[in-house]
mmCIF file of C-alpha atoms in Angstrom:
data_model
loop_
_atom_site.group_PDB
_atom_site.id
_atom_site.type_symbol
_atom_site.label_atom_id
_atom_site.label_comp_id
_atom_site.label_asym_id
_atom_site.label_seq_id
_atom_site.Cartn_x
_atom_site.Cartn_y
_atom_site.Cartn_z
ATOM 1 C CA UNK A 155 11.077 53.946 -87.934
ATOM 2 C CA UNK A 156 11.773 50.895 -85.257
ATOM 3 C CA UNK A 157 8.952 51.573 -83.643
ATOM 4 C CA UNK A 158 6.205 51.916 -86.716
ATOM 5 C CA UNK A 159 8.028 48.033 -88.158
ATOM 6 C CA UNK A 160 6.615 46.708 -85.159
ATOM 7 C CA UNK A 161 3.044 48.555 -84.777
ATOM 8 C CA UNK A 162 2.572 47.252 -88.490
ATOM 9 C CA UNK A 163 3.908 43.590 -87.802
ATOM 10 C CA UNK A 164 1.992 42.963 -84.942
ATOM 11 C CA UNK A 165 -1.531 44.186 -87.168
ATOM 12 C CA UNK A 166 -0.476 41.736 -90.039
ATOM 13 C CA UNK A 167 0.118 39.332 -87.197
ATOM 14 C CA UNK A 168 -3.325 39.914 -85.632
ATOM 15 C CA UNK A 169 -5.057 39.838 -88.968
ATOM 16 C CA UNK A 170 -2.798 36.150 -89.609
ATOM 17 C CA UNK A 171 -4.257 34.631 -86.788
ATOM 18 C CA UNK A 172 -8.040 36.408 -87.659
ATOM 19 C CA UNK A 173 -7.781 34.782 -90.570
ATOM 20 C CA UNK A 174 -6.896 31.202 -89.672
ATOM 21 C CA UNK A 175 -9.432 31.039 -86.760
ATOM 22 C CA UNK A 176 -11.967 32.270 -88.996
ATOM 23 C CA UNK A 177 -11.193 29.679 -91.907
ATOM 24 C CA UNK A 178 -9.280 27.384 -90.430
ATOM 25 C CA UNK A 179 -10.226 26.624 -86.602
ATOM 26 C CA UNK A 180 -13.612 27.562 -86.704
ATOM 27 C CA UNK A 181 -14.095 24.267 -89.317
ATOM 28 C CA UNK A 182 -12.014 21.808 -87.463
ATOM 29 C CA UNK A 183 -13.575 22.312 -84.362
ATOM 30 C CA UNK A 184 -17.750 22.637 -85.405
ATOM 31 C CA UNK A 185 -17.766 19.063 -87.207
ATOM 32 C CA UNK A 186 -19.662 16.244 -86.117
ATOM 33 C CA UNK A 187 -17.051 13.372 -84.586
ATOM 34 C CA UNK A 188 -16.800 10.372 -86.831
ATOM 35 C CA UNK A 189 -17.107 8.390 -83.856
ATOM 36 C CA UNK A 190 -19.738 10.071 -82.349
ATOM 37 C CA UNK A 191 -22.356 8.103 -80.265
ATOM 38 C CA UNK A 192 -25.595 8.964 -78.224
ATOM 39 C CA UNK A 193 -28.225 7.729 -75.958
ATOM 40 C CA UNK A 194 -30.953 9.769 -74.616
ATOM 41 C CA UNK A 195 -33.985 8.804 -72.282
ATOM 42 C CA UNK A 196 -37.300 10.667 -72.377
ATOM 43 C CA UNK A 197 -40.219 9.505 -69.702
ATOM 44 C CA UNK A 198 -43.647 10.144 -68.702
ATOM 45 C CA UNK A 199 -44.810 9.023 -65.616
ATOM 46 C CA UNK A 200 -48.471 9.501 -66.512
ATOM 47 C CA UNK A 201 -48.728 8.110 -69.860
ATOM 48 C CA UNK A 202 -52.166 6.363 -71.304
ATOM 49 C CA UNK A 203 -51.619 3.602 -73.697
ATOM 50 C CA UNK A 204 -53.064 0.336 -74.799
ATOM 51 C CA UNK A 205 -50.834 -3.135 -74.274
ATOM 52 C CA UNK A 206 -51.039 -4.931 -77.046
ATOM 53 C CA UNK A 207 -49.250 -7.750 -75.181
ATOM 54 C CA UNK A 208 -52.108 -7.760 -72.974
ATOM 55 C CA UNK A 209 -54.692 -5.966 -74.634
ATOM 56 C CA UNK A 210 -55.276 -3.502 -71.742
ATOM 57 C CA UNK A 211 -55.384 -0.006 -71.361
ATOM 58 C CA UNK A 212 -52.906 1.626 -68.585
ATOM 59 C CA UNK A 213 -52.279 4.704 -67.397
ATOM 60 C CA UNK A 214 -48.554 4.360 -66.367
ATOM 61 C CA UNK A 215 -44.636 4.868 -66.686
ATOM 62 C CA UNK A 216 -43.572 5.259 -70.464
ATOM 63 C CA UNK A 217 -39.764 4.674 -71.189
ATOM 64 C CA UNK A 218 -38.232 5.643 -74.666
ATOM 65 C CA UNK A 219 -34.846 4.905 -75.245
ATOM 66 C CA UNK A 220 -33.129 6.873 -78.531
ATOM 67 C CA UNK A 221 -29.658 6.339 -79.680
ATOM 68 C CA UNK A 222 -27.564 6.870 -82.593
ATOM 69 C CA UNK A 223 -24.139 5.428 -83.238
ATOM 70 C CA UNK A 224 -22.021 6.720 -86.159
ATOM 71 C CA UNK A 225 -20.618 3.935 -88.408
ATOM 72 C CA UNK A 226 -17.078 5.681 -88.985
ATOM 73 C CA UNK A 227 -16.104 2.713 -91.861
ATOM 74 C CA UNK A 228 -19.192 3.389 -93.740
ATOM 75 C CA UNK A 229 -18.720 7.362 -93.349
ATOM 76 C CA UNK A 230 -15.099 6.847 -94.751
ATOM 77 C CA UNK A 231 -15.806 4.526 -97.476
ATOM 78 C CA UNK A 232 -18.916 7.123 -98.679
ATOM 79 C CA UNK A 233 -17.292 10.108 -98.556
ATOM 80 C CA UNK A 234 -18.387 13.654 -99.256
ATOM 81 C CA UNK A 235 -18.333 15.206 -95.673
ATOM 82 C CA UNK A 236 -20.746 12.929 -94.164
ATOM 83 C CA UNK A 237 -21.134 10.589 -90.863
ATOM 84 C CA UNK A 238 -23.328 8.103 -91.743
ATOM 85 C CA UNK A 239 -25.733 7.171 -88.452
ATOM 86 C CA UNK A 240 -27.730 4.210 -87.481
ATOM 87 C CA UNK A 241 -30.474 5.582 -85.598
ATOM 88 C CA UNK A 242 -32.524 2.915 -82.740
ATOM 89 C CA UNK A 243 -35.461 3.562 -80.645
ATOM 90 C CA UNK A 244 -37.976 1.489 -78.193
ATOM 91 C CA UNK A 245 -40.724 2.319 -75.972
ATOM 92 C CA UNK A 246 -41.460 0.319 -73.059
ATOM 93 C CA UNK A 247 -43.971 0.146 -69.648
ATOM 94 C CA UNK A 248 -43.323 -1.887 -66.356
ATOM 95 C CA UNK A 249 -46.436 -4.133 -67.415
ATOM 96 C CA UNK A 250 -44.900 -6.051 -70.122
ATOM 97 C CA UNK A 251 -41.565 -7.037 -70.981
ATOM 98 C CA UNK A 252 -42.256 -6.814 -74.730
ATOM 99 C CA UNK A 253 -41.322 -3.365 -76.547
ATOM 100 C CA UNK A 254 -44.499 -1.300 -77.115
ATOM 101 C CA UNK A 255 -42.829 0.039 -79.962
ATOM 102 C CA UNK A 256 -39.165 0.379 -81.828
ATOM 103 C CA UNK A 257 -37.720 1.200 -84.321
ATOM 104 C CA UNK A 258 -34.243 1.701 -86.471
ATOM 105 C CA UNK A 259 -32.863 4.098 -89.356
ATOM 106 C CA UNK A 260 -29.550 4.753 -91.204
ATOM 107 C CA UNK A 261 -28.762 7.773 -92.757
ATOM 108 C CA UNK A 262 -25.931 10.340 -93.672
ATOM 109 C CA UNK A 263 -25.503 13.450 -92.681
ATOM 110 C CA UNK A 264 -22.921 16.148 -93.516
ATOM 111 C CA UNK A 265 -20.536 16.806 -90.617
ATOM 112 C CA UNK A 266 -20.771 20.370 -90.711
ATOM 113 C CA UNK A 267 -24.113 21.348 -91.273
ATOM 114 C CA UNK A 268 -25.578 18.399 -89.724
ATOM 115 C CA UNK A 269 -28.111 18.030 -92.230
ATOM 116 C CA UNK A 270 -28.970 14.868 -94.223
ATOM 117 C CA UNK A 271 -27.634 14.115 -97.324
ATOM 118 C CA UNK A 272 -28.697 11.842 -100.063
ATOM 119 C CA UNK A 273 -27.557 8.301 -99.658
ATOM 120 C CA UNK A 274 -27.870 4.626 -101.629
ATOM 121 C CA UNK A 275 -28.208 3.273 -97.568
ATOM 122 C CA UNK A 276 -30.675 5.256 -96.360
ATOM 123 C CA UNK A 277 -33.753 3.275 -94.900
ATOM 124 C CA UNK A 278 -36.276 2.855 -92.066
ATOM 125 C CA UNK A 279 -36.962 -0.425 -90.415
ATOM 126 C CA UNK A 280 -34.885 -2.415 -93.127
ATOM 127 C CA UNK A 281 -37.062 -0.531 -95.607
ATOM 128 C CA UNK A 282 -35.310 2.365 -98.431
ATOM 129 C CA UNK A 283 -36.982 5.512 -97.346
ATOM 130 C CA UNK A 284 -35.200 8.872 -98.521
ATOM 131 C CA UNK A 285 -34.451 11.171 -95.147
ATOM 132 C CA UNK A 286 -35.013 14.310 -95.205
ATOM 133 C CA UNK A 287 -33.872 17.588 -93.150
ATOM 134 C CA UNK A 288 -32.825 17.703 -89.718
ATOM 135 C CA UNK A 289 -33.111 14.375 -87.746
ATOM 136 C CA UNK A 290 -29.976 14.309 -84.696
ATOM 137 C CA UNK A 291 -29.216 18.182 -84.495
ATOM 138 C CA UNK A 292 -29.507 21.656 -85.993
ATOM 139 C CA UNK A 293 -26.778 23.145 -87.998
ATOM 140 C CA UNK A 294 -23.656 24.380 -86.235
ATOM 141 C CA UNK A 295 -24.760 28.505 -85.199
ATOM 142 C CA UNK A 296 -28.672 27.749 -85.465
ATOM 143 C CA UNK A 297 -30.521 30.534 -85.964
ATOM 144 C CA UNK A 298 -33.875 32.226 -84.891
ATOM 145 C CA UNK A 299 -36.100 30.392 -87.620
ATOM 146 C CA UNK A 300 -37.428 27.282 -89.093
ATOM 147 C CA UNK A 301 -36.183 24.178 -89.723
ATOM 148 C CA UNK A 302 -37.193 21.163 -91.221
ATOM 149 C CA UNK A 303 -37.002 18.407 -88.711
ATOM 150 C CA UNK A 304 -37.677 14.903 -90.519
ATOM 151 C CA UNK A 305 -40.467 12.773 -88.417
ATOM 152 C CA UNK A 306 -40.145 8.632 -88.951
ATOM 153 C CA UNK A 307 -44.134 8.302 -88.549
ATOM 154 C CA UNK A 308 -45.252 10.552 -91.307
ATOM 155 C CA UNK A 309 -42.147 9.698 -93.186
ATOM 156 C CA UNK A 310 -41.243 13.789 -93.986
ATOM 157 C CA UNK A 311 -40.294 16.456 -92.734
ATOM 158 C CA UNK A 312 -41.914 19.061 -90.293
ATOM 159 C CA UNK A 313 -41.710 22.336 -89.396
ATOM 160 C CA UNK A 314 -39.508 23.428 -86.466
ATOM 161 C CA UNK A 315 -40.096 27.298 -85.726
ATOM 162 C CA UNK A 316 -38.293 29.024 -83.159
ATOM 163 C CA UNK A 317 -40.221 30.048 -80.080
ATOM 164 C CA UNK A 318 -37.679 32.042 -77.287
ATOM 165 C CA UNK A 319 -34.780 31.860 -75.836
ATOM 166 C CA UNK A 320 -34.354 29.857 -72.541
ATOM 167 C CA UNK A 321 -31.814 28.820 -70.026
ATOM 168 C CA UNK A 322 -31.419 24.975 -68.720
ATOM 169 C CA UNK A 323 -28.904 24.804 -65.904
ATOM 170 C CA UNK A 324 -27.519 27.819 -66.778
ATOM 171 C CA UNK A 325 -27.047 26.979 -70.323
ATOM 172 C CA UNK A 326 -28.554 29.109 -72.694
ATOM 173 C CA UNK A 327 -30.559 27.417 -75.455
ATOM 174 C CA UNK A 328 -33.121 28.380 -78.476
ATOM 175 C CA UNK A 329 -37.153 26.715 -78.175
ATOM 176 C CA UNK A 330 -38.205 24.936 -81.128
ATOM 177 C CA UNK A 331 -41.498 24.042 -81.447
ATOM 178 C CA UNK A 332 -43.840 22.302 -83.819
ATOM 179 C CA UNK A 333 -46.917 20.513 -84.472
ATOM 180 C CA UNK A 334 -47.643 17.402 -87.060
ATOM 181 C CA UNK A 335 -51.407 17.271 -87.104
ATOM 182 C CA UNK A 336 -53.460 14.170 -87.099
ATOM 183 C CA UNK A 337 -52.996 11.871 -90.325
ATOM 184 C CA UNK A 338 -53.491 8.210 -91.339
ATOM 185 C CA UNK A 339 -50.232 6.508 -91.414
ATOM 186 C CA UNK A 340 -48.936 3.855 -93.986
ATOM 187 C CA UNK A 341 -48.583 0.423 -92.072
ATOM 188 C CA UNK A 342 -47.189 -2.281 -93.616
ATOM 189 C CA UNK A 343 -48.379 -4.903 -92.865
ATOM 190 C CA UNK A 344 -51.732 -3.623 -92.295
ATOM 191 C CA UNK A 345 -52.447 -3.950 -88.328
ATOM 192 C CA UNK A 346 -55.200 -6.349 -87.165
ATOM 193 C CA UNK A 347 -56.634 -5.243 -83.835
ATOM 194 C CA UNK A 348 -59.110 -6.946 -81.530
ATOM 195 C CA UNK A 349 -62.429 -6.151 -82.529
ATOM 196 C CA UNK A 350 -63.811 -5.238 -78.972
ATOM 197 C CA UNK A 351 -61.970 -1.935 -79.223
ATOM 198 C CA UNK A 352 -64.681 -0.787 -81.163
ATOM 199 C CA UNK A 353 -67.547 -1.833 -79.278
ATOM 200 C CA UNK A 354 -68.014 -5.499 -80.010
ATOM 201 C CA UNK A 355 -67.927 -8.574 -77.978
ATOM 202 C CA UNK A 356 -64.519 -9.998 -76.577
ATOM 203 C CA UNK A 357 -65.264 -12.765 -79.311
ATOM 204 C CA UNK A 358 -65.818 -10.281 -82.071
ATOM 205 C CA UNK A 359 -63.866 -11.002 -85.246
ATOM 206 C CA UNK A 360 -59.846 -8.743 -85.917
ATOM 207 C CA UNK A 361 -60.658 -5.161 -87.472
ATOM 208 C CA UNK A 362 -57.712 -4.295 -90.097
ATOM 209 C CA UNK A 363 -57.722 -0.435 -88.440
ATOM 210 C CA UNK A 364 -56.352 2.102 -89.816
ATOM 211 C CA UNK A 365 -53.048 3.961 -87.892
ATOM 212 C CA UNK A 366 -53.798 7.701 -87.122
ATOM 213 C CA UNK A 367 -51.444 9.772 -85.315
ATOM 214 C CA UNK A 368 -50.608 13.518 -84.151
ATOM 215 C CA UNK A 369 -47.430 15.137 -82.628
ATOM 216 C CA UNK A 370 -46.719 18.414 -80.921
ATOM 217 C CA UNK A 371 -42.696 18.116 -80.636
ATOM 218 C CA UNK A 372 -40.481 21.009 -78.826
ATOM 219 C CA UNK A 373 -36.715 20.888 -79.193
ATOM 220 C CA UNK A 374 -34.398 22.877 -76.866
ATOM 221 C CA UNK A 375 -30.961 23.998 -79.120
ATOM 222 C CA UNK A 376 -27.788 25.287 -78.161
ATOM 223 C CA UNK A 377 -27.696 27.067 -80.627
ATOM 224 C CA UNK A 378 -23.766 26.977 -81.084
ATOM 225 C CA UNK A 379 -23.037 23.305 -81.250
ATOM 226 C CA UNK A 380 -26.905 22.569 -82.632
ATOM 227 C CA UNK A 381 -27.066 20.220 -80.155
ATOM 228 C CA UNK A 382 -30.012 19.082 -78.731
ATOM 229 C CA UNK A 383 -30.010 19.179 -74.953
ATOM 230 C CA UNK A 384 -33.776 18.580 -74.527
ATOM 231 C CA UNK A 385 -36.925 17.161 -76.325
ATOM 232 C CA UNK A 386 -40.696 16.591 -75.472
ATOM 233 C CA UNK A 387 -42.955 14.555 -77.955
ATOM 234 C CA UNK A 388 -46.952 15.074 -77.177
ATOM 235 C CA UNK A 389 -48.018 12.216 -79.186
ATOM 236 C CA UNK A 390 -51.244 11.253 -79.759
ATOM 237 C CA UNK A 391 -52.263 7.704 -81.450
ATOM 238 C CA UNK A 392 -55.213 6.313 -82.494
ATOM 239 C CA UNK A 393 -56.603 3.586 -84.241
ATOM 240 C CA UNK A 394 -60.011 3.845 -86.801
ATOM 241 C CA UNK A 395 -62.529 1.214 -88.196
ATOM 242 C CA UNK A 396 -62.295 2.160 -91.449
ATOM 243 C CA UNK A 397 -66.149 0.369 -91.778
ATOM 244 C CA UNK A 398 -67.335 2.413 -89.620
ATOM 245 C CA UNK A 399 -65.395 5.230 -89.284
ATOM 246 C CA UNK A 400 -65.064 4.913 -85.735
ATOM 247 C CA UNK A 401 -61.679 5.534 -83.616
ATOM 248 C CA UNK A 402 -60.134 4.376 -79.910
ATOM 249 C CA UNK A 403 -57.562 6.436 -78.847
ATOM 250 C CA UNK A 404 -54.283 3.833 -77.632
ATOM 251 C CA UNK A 405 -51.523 6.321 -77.371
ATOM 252 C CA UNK A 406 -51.544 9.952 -75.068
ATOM 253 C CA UNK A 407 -48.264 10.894 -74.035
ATOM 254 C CA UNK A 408 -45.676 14.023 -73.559
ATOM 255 C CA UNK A 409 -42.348 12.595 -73.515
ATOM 256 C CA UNK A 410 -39.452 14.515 -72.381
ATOM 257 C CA UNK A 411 -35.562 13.244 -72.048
ATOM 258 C CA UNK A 412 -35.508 12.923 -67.963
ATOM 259 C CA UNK A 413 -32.811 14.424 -65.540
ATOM 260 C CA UNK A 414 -30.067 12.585 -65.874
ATOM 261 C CA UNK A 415 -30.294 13.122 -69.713
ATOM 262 C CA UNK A 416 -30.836 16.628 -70.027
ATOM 263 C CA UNK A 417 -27.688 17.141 -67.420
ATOM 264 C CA UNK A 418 -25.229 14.964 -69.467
ATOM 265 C CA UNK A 419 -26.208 17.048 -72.241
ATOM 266 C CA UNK A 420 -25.612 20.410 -70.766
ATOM 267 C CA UNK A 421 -22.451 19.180 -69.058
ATOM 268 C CA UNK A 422 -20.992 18.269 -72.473
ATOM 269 C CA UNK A 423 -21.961 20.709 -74.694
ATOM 270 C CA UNK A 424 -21.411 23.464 -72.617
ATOM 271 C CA UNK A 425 -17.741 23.863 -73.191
ATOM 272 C CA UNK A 426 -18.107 23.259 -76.929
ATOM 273 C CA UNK A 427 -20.414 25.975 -77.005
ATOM 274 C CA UNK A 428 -18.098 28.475 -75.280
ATOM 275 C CA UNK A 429 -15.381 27.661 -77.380
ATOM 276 C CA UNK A 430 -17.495 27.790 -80.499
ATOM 277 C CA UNK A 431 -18.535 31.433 -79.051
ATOM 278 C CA UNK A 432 -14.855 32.187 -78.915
ATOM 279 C CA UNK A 433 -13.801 31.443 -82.336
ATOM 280 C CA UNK A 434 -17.033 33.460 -83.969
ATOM 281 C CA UNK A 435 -16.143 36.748 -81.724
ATOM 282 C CA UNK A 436 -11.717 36.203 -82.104
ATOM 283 C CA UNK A 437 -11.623 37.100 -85.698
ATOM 284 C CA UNK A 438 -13.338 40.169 -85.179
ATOM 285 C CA UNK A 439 -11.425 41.442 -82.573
ATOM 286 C CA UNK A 440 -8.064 40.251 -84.009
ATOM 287 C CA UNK A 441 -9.257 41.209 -87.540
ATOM 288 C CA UNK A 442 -10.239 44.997 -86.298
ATOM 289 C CA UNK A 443 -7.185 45.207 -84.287
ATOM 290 C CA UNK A 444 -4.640 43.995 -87.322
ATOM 291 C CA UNK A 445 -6.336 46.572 -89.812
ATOM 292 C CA UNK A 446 -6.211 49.237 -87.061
ATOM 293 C CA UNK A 447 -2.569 48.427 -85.935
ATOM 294 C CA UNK A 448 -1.330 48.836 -89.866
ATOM 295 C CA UNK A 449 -3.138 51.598 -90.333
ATOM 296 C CA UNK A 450 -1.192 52.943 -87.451
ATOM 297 C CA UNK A 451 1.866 52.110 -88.294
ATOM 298 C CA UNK A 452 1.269 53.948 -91.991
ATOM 299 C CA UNK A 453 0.202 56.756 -90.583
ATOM 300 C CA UNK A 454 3.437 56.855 -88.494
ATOM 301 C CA UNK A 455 6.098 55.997 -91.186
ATOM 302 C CA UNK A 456 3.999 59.291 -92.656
ATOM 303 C CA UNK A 457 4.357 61.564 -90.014
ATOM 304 C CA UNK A 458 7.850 60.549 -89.471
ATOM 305 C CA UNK A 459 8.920 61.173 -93.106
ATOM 306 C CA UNK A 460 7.163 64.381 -93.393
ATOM 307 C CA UNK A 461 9.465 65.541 -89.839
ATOM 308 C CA UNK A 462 12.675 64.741 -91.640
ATOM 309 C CA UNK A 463 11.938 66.917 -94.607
ATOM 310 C CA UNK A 464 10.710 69.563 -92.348
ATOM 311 C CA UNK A 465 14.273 69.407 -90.329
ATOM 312 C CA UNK A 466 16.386 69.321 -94.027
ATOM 313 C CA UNK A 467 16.818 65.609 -94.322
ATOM 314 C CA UNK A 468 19.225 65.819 -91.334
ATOM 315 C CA UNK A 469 21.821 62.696 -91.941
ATOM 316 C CA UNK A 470 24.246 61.966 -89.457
ATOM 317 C CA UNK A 471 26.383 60.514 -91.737
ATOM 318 C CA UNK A 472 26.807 63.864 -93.417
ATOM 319 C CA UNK A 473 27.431 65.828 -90.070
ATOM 320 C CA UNK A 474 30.455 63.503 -90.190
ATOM 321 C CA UNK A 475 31.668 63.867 -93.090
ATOM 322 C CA UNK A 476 31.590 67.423 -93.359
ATOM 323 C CA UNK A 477 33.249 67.629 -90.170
ATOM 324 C CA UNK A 478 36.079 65.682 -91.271
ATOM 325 C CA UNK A 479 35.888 67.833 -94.196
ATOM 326 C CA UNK A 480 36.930 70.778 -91.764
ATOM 327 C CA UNK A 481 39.109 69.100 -90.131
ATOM 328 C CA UNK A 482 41.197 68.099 -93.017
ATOM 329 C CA UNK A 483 41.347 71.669 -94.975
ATOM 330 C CA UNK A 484 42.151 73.024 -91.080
ATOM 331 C CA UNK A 485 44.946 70.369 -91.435
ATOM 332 C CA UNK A 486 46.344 71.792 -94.353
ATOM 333 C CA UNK A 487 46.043 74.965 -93.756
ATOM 334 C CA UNK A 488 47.719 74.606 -90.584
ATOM 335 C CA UNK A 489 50.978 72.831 -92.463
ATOM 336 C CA UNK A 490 50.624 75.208 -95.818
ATOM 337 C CA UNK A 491 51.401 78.051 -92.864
ATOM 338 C CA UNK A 492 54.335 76.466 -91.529
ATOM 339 C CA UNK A 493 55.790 75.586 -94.955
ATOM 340 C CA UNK A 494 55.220 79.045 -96.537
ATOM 341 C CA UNK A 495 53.827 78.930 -99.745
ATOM 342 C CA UNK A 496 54.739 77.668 -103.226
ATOM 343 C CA UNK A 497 57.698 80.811 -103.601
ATOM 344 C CA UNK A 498 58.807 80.047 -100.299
ATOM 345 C CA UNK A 499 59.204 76.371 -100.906
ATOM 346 C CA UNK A 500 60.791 76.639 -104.152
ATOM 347 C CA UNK A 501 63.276 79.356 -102.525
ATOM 348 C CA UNK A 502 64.021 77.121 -99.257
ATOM 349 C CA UNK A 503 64.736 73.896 -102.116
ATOM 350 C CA UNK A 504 67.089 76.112 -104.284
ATOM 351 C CA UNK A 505 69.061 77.346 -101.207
ATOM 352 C CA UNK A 506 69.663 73.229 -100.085
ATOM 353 C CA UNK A 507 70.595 72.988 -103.267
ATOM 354 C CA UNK A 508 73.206 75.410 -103.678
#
């Protein structure tokens, strides 16, 4: 009986713990960090793009610099689950000192899924836009499939389809790839450009052109954390006379967070991932091994109840007792012989009396 207490209190133990890692652990641990801040450095060394600063075309190092900072107060004061980012980017070459492009955005997303949720704040550039999707990661366990990823140049979201399984450093992570084709962009203010982009004379009079632009994007995903440890943008830019319908390509690039990026990445997020991969397998295996472990202990308080009725319902207490029962009538028995009985007794009495 000892022994089947124990089988079954170690299964409800194991199923305890199943439980809590499952419900419990698991959610602590695969939440963005309110104080959670990035930076992350794509390049291509063989970019083609057209200074504005100088108004000439080069073919030379691009720079893009990405980061987003989580504004813990705001999070806090908003509420509902959510980190609320502020999102900065600028593109630069070694010709100019002036940024060839940049950016900012604030939005919230929820800590656990990592997808953006509505939010009063939410704008682009100092500008209320309403984000969309997936914009600094993919949901915590990301999955073979689609997701929407939300582009700041088209103002939407895209597609994001899976495309294999890879390893970077020994880190396994999920392909996502996808493509936003070429569209006319909203700028506002309307760009002027030099009219001798089109053909004319260096004295030729500012076109108002319109913005055109094309993107084939490929995100690499730990898939456990969502994180993204790598990203390559093919973008494509161009610019259009809308009098005359012609265009002038400015912008031809693919790119991709360098070295020391990608490796800062892996080195962090590899031991999240592992111990995300823990807690998904644990509850299983505890949870399997608890259910087992009390069946197992039933079974046994069974079979050992089913022996004792099989032997009589041998009690040692009533071995004892029926011994001392023996002992006792042998007792008197043993002092009924030496006094006689009843006749003798009353004969042996009258005789001390007389």
């Amino acid at each position: 009986m000892r022994k089947s207490a124990i089988v079954i209190g170690f299964g409800a133990f194991f199923v305890t713990m199943a439980l809590l890692l499952k419900f419990y652990a698991f959610d602590r641990l695969a939440v963005i960090p309110a104080d959670q801040n990035t930076k992350q450095v794509a390049v291509d060394k063989n970019a083609y793009i057209f200074d504005a600063g100088t108004l000439k075309f080069h073919h030379t190092t691009l720079t893009t610099t990405v980061g987003a900072v989580a504004q813990k107060d705001k999070s806090e004061k908003f509420g509902h689950n959510s980190v609320i980012f502020s999102k900065w980017q600028y593109s630069k070459i070694p010709q100019t000192k002036t940024a060839q492009t940049a950016s900012t955005e604030k939005f919230a997303v929820d800590r656990h899924t990592g997808k953006i949720i509505k939010w009063s704040g939410d704008e682009e550039n100092g500008k209320a836009v309403e984000h969309k999707g997936y914009t600094v990661k993919f949901p915590f366990g990301a999955k073979k499939t689609t997701y929407p990823y939300w582009d700041a140049n088209i103002k939407k979201t895209m597609n994001m389809e899976y495309a294999g399984t890879e390893k970077i450093d020994g880190l396994e992570v999920y392909r996502y790839e996808g493509t936003v084709p070429r569209q006319t962009l909203k700028t506002e203010p309307t760009k002027e450009v030099p009219g001798f982009l089109f053909g004319g004379s260096k004295s030729s009079p500012g076109v108002k052109a319109d913005y055109t632009y094309a993107n084939d994007r490929t995100i690499w995903v730990e898939p456990q954390t969502g994180a993204f440890i790598k990203v390559s943008e093919g973008q494509k830019q161009w610019l259009t006379n809308p009098k005359t319908d012609k265009s002038v390509q400015v912008l031809q690039t693919t790119s991709v967070f360098d070295k020391a990026t990608v490796k800062a990445n892996v080195d962090e997020y590899k031991g999240k991932a592992s111990q995300l991969k823990v807690l998904k397998i644990a509850p299983w295996v505890l949870g399997i091994l608890g259910v087992l472990l009390l069946i197992g202990g039933g079974v046994m308080i069974a079979l050992l109840g089913r022996k004792d009725d099989q032997d009589g319902d041998y009690d040692e207490d009533d071995y004892y007792d029926d011994d001392a029962d023996d002992q006792t009538d042998e007792t008197q028995a043993g002092v009924a012989g030496l006094l006689g009985d009843d006749d003798t007794s009353d004969d042996v009495t009258r005789r001390g009396d007389s």
